[in-house]
Structure formats: C-alpha cells, structure tokens
PDB file of C-alpha atoms and ligand atoms in Angstrom:
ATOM      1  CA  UNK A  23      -5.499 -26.234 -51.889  1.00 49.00           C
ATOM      2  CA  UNK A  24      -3.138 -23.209 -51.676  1.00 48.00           C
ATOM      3  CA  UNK A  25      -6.524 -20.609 -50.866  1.00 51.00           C
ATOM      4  CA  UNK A  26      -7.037 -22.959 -47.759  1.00 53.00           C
ATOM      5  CA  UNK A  27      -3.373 -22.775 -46.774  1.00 51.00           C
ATOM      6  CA  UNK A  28      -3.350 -18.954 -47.508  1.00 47.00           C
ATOM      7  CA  UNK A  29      -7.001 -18.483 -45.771  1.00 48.00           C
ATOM      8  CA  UNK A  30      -5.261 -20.665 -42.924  1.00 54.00           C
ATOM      9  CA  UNK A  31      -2.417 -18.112 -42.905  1.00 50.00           C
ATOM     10  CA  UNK A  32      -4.636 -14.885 -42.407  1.00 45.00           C
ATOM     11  CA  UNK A  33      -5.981 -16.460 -39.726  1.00 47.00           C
ATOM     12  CA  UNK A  34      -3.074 -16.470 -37.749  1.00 53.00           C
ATOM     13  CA  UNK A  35      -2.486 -13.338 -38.765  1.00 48.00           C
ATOM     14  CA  UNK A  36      -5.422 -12.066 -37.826  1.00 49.00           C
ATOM     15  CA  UNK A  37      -5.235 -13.556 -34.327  1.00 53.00           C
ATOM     16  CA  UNK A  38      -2.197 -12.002 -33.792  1.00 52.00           C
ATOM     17  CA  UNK A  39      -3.189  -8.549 -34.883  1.00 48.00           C
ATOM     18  CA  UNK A  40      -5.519  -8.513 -32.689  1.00 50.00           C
ATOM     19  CA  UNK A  41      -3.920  -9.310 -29.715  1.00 50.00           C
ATOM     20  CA  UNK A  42      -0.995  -7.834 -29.569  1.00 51.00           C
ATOM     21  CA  UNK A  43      -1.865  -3.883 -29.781  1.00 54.00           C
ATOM     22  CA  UNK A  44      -3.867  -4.249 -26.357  1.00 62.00           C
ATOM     23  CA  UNK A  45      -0.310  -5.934 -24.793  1.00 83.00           C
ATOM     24  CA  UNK A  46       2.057  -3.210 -23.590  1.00 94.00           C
ATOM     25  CA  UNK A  47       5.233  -4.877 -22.139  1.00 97.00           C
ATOM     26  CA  UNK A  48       6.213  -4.869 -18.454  1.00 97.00           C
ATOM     27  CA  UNK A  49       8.575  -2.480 -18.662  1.00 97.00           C
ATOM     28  CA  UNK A  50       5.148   0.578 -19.546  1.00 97.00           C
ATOM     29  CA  UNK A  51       3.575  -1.116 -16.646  1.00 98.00           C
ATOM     30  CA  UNK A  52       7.226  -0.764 -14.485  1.00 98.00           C
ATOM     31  CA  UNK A  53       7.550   2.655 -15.299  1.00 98.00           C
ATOM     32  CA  UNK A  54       3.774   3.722 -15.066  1.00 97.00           C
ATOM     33  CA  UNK A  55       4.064   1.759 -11.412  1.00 98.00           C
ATOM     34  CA  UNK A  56       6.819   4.098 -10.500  1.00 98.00           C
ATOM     35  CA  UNK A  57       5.860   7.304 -11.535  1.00 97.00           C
ATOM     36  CA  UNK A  58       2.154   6.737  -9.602  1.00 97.00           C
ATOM     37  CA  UNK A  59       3.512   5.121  -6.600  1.00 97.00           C
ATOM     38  CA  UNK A  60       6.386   7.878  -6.528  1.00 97.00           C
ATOM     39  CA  UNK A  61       3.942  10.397  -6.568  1.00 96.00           C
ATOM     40  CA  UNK A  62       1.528   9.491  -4.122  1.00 96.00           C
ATOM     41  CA  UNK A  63       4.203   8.470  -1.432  1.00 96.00           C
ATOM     42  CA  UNK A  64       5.167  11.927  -2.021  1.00 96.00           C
ATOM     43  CA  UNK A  65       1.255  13.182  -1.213  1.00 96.00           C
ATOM     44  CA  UNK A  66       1.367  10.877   1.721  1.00 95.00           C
ATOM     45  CA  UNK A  67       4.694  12.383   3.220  1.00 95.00           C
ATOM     46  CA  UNK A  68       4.308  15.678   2.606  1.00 96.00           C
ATOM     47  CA  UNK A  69       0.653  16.011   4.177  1.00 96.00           C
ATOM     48  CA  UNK A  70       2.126  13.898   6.961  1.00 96.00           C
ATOM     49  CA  UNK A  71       4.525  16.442   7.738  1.00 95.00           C
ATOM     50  CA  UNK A  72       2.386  19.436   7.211  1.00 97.00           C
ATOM     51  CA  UNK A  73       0.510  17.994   9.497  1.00 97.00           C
ATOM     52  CA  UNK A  74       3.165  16.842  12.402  1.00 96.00           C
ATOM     53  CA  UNK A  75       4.484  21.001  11.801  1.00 97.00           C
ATOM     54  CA  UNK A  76       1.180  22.540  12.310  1.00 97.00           C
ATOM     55  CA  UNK A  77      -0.156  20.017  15.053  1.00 95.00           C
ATOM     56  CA  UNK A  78       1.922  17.770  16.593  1.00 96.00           C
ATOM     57  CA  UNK A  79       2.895  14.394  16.048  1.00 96.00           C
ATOM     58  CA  UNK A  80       0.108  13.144  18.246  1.00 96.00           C
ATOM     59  CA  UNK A  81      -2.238  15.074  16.468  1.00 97.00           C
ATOM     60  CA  UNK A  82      -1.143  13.957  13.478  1.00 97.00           C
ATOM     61  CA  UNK A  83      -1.561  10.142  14.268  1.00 97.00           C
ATOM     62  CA  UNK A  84      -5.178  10.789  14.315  1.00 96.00           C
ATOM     63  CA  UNK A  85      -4.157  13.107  10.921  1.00 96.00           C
ATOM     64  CA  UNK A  86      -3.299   9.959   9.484  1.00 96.00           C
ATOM     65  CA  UNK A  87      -6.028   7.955  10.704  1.00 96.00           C
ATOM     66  CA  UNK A  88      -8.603  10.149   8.871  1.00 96.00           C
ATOM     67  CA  UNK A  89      -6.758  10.402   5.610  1.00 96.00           C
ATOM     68  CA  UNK A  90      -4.310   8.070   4.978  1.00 96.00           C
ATOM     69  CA  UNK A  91      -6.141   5.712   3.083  1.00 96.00           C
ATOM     70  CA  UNK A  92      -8.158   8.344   0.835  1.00 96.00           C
ATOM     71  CA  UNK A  93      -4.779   9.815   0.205  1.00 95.00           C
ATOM     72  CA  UNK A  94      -3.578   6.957  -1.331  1.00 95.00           C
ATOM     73  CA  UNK A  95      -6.534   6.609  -3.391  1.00 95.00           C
ATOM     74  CA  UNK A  96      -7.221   9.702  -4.867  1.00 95.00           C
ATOM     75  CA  UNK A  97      -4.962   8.592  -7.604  1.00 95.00           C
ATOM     76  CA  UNK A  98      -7.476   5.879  -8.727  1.00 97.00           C
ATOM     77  CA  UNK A  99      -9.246   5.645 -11.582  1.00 96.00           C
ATOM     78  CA  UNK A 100     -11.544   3.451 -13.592  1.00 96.00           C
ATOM     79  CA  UNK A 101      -9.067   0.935 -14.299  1.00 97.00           C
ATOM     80  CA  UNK A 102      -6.271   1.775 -11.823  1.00 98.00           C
ATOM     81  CA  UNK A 103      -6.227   0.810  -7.872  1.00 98.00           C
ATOM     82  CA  UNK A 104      -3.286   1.973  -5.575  1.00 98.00           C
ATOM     83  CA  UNK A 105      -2.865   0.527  -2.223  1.00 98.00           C
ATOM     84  CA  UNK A 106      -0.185   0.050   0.425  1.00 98.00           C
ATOM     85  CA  UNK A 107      -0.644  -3.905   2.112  1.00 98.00           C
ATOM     86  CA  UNK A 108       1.997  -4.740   4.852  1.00 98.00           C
ATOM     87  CA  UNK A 109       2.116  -7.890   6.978  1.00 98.00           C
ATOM     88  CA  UNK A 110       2.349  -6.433   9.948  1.00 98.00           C
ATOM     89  CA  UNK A 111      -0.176  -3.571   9.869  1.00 98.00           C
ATOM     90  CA  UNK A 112      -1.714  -0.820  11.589  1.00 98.00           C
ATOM     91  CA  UNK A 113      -4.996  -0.783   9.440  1.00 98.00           C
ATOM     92  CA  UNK A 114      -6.459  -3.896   8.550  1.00 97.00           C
ATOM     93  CA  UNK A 115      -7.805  -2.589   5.816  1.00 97.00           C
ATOM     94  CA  UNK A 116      -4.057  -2.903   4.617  1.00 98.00           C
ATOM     95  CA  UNK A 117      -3.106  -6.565   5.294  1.00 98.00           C
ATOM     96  CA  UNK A 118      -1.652  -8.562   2.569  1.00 98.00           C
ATOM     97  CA  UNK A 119      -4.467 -10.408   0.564  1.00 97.00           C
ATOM     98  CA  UNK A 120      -3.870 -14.063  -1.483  1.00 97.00           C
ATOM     99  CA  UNK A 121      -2.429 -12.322  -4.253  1.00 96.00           C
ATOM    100  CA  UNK A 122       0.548 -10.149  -2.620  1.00 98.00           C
ATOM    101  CA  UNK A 123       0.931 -12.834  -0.380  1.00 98.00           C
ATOM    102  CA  UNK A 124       3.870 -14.914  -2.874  1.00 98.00           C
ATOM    103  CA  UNK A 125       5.064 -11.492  -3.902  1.00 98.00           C
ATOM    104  CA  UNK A 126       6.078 -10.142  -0.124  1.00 98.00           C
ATOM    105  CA  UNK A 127       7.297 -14.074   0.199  1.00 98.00           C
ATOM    106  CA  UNK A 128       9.651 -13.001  -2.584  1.00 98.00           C
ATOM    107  CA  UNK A 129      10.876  -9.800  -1.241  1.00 98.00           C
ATOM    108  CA  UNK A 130      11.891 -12.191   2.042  1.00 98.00           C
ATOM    109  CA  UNK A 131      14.116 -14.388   0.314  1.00 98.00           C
ATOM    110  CA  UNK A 132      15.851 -11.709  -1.334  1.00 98.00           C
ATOM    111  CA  UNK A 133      16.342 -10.055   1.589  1.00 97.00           C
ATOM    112  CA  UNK A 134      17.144 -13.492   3.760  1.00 97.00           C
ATOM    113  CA  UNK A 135      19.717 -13.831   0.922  1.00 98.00           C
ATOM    114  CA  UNK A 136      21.110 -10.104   0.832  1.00 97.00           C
ATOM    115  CA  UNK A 137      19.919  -9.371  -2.844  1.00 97.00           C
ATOM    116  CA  UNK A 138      18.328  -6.264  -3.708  1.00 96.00           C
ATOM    117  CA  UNK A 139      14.706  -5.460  -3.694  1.00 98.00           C
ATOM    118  CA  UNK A 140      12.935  -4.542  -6.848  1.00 97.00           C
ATOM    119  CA  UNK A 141       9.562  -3.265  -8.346  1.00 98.00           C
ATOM    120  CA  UNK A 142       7.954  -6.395 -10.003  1.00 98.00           C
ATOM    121  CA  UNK A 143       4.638  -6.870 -12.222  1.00 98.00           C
ATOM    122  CA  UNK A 144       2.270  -9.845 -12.034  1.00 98.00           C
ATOM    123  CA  UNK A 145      -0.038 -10.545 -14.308  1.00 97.00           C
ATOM    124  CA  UNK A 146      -3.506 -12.762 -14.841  1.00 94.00           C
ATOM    125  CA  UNK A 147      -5.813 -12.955 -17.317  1.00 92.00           C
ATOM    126  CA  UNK A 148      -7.755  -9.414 -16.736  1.00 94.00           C
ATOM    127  CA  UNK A 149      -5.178  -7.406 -14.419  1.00 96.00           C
ATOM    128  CA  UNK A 150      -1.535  -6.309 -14.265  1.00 98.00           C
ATOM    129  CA  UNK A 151      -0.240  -5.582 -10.337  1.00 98.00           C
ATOM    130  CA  UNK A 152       2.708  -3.271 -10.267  1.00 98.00           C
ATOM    131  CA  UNK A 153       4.615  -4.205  -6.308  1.00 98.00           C
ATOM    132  CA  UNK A 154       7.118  -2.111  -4.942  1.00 98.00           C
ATOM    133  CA  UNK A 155       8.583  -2.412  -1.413  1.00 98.00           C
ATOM    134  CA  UNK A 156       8.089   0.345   1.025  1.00 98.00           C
ATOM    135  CA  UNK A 157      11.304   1.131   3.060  1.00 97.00           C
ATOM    136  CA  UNK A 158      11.417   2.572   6.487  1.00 97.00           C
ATOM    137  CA  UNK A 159      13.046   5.613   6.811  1.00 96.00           C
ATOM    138  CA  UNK A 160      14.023   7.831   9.665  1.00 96.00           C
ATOM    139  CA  UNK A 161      11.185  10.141   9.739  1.00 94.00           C
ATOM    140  CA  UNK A 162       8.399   7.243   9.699  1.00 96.00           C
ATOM    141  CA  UNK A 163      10.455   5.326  13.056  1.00 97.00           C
ATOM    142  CA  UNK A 164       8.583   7.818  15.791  1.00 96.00           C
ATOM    143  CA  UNK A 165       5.211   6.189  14.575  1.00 98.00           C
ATOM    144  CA  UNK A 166       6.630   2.539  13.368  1.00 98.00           C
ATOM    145  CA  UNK A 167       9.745   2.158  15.351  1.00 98.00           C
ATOM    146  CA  UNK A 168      11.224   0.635  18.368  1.00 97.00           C
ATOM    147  CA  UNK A 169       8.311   1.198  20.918  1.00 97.00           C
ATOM    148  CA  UNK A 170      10.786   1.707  24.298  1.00 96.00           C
ATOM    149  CA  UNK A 171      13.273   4.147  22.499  1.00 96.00           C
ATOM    150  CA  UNK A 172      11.645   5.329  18.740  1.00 97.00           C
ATOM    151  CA  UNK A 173       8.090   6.086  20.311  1.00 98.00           C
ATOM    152  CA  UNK A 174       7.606   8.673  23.427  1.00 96.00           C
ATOM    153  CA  UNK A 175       5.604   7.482  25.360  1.00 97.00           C
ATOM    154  CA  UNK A 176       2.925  10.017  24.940  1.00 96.00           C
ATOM    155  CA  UNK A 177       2.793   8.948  21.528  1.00 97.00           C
ATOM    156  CA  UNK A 178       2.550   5.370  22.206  1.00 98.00           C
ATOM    157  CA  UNK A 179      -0.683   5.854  24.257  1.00 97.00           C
ATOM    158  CA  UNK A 180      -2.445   7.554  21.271  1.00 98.00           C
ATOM    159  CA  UNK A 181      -1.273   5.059  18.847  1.00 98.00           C
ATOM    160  CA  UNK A 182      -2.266   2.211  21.210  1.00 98.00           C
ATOM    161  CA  UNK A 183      -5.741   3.828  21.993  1.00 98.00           C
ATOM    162  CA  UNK A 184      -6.362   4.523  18.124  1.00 98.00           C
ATOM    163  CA  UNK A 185      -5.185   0.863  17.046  1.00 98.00           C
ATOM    164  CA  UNK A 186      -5.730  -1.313  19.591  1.00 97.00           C
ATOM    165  CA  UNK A 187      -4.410  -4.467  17.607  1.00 97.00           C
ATOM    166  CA  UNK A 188      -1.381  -2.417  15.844  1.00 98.00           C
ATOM    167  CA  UNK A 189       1.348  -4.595  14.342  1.00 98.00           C
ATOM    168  CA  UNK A 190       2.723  -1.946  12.800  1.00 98.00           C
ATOM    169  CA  UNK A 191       5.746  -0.876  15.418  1.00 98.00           C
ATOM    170  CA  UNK A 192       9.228  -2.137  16.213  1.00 98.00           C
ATOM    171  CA  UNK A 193      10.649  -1.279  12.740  1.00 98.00           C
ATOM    172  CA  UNK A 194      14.187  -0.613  12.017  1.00 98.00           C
ATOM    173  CA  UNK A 195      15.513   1.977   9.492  1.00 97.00           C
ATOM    174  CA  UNK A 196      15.642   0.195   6.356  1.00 96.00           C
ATOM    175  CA  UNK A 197      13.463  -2.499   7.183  1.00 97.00           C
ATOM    176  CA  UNK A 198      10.741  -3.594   4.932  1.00 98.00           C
ATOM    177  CA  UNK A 199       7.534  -2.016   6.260  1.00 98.00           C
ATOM    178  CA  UNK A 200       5.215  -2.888   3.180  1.00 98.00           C
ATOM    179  CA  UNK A 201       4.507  -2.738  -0.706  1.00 98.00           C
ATOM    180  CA  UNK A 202       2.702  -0.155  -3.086  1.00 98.00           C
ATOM    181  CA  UNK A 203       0.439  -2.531  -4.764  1.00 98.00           C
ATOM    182  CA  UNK A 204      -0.454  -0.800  -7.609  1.00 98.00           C
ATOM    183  CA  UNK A 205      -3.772  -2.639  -9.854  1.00 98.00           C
ATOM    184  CA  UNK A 206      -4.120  -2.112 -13.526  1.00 98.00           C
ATOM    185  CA  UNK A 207      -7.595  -3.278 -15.093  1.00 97.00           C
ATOM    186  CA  UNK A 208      -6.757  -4.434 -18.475  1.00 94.00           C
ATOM    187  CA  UNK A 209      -9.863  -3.863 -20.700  1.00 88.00           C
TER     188      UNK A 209
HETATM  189  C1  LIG B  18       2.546  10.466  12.704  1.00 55.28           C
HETATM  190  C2  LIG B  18       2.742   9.043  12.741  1.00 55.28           C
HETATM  191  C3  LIG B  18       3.206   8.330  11.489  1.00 55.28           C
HETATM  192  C4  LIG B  18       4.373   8.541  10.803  1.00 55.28           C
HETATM  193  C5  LIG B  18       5.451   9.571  11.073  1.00 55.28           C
HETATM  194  C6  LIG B  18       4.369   7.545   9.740  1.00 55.28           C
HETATM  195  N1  LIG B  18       3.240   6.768   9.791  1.00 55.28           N
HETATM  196 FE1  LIG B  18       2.814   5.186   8.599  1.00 55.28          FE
HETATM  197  N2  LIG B  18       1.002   5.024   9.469  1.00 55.28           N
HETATM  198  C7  LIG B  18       0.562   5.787  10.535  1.00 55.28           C
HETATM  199  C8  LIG B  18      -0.834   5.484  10.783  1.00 55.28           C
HETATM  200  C9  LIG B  18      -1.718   6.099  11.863  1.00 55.28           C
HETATM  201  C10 LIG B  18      -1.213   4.508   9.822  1.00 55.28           C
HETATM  202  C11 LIG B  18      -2.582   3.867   9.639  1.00 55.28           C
HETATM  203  C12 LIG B  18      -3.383   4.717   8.654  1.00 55.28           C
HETATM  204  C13 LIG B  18      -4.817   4.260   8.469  1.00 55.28           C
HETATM  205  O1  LIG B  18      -5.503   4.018   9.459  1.00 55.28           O
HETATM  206  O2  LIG B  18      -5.245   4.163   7.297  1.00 55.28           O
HETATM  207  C14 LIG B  18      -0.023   4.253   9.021  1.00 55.28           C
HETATM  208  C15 LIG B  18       0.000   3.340   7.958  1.00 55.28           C
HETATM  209  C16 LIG B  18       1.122   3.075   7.209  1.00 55.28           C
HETATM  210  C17 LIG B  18       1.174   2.085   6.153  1.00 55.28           C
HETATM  211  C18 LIG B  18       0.015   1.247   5.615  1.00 55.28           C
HETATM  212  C19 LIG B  18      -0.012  -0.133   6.196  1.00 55.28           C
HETATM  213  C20 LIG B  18      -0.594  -0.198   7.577  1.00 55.28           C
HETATM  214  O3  LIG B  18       0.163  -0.584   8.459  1.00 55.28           O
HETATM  215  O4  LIG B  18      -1.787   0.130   7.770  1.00 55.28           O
HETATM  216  C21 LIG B  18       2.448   2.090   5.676  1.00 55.28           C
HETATM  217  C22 LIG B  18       3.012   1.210   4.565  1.00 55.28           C
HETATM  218  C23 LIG B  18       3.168   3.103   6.412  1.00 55.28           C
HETATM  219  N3  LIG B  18       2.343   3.676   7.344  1.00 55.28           N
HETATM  220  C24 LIG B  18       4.478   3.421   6.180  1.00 55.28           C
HETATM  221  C25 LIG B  18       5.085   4.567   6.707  1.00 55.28           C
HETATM  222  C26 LIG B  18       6.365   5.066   6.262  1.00 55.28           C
HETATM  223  C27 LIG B  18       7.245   4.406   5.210  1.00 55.28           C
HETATM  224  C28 LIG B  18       6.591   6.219   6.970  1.00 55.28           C
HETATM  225  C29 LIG B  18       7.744   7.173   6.824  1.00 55.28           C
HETATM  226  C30 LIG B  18       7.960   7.734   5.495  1.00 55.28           C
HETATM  227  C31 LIG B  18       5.472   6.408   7.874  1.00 55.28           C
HETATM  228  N4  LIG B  18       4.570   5.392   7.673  1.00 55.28           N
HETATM  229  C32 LIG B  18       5.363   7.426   8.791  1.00 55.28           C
HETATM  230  C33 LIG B  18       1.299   6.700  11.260  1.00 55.28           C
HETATM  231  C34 LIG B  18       2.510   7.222  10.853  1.00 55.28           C
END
C-alpha cells in the first residue's frame, strides 16, 4: 500500500519535471520580444533613411518596396518569425491574420479608454507570439500621413502607382500604425 502511494507520488513528480524546464515565463519571451523587435525597427529605419539621403524620398518608396519585408525577416530563424501586420496596410502581405486580430482589438480599447499600450505575449499549445504596437512618428508621416498636407504630391503619385489599393495613409503622429508580431516555435 504505501509503494503504490509513493510510486503514485513519483509520478507526479516526474510529470512535472518534465514539463516545466521547456516553460520559460512571459517575462524571457517579453524581453526577448523587445530586444528583436527593437533591433530590427532599428534596421528598418536606418536603411530607410540611408536610402531617402542618397536617393530621394520617391526613390526610396520603391527602396522600401523591394526590401522592406526581407528586412524584417532577416532576423528569422528556425523557430522564430518577425513580422509587422497593420489593419490598414500598404502590403497585403501585412494585414492582420485570425490570430492578431483580438490582440489589435485590445490595443483599441485601451486606446478608446486612454490607457497605455503595452507589449503582450499569447500563447497556444506549440507557439508563443510576442505583439508590440508600432507608433507613428514624425519621420514615417511623409509616406503614412495626411495625404493633402503630410504627402507632396509628387510623392503621392508614386505611392499611389506602386500600391494601388494602399490603406496605409492619413496617419497622425502618435497614432497606432501596426504591431511587431513576433512568433516563437516552441519545440
Ligand atoms: C519613404 C516612404 C516611407 C516612410 C518614410 C515610412 N514608410 Fe512605412 N512603408 C512604406 C512602404 C512603401 C511600405 C510597404 C513595404 C512593402 O511593400 O513591403 C511600408 C510599410 C510599413 C509597415 C508594414 C505594414 C504595411 O502597411 O504594409 C509599417 C508598420 C510601416 N510601414 C510603418 C512605418 C513607420 C512607423 C515609419 C516611420 C518610422 C514608416 N513606416 C516610414 C513607406 C514608408
């Protein structure tokens, strides 16, 4: 009687042993989110603005076009997969799918109800998503902005001709623009 209550013991143990190494808490996931997304917004900035400096800003539309999205994803790996979605977007290799949906819901409310806006994780059974919103800042509003007084109109035209559905202008500064989606394959 007390081996079967003992075996029954170790068995519990044993279950728990071996889940719990392979779960690291939010928080790695959170930082880990940061420090990648951080990083290649950086990239993506700084190759934009090489770019606008040594071509134009029309030029660098096109720029954009060509390497935006490998940009963002020569930072993947095996088991990690970085992407920017938006709602309203210029690529639509970009839009939202079913499972950032709820999360840009979120980052709504809080804004409908003036809180803060923060990186969050979401988990399921075989991945951990890492979200963090996207602001718009000054620099970004000549390509996303106000199309009558952010975008000259020169501009406009090559934007319009290169994205013929674009839902990606009439941005303020500070508005939400989109999310770093950031996909961690558990094993
Ligand atoms: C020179 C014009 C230009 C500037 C400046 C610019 N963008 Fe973009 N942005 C683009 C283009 C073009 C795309 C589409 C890229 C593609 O086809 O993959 C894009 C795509 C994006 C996307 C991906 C979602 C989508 O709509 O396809 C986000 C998010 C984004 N831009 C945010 C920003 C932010 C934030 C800034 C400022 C830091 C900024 N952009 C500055 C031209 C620009």
């Amino acid at each position: 009687m007390m081996n079967r209550i003992l075996f029954g013991w170790l068995l519990v143990l044993l279950a728990a042993c071996q889940t719990e190494p392979q779960e690291k808490p939010d928080e790695y996931y959170l930082k880990y989110g940061d420090s990648l997304s951080a990083v290649a917004f950086q990239t993506i900035r700084g190759a934009l603005q090489t770019a606008i400096a040594d071509s134009g800003i029309e030029k660098a539309v096109r720029y954009c076009q060509l390497n935006a999205l490998s940009l963002t994803h020569q930072f993947n790996t095996d088991s990690i997969k970085i992407s920017r979605l938006a709602e309203r977007y210029r690529n639509p290799q970009n839009q939202l799918t079913a499972e950032s949906q709820p999360v840009w819901e979120s980052y709504q409310s809080a804004i409908a109800t003036g809180d803060s806006l923060h990186s969050v994780i979401v988990r399921t059974t075989h991945q951990v998503d890492y979200y963090k919103p996207i602001l718009l800042q000054a620099m970004c509003s000549s390509c996303h902005g106000q199309p009558d007084s952010n975008i000259p109109a020169s501009l406009l035209s090559v934007i319009d001709s290169l994205y013929p559905n674009d839902l990606a202008k009439g941005f303020s500064e500070g508005e939400l623009r989109g999310v770093w989606q950031i996909r961690f394959q558990l094993p």
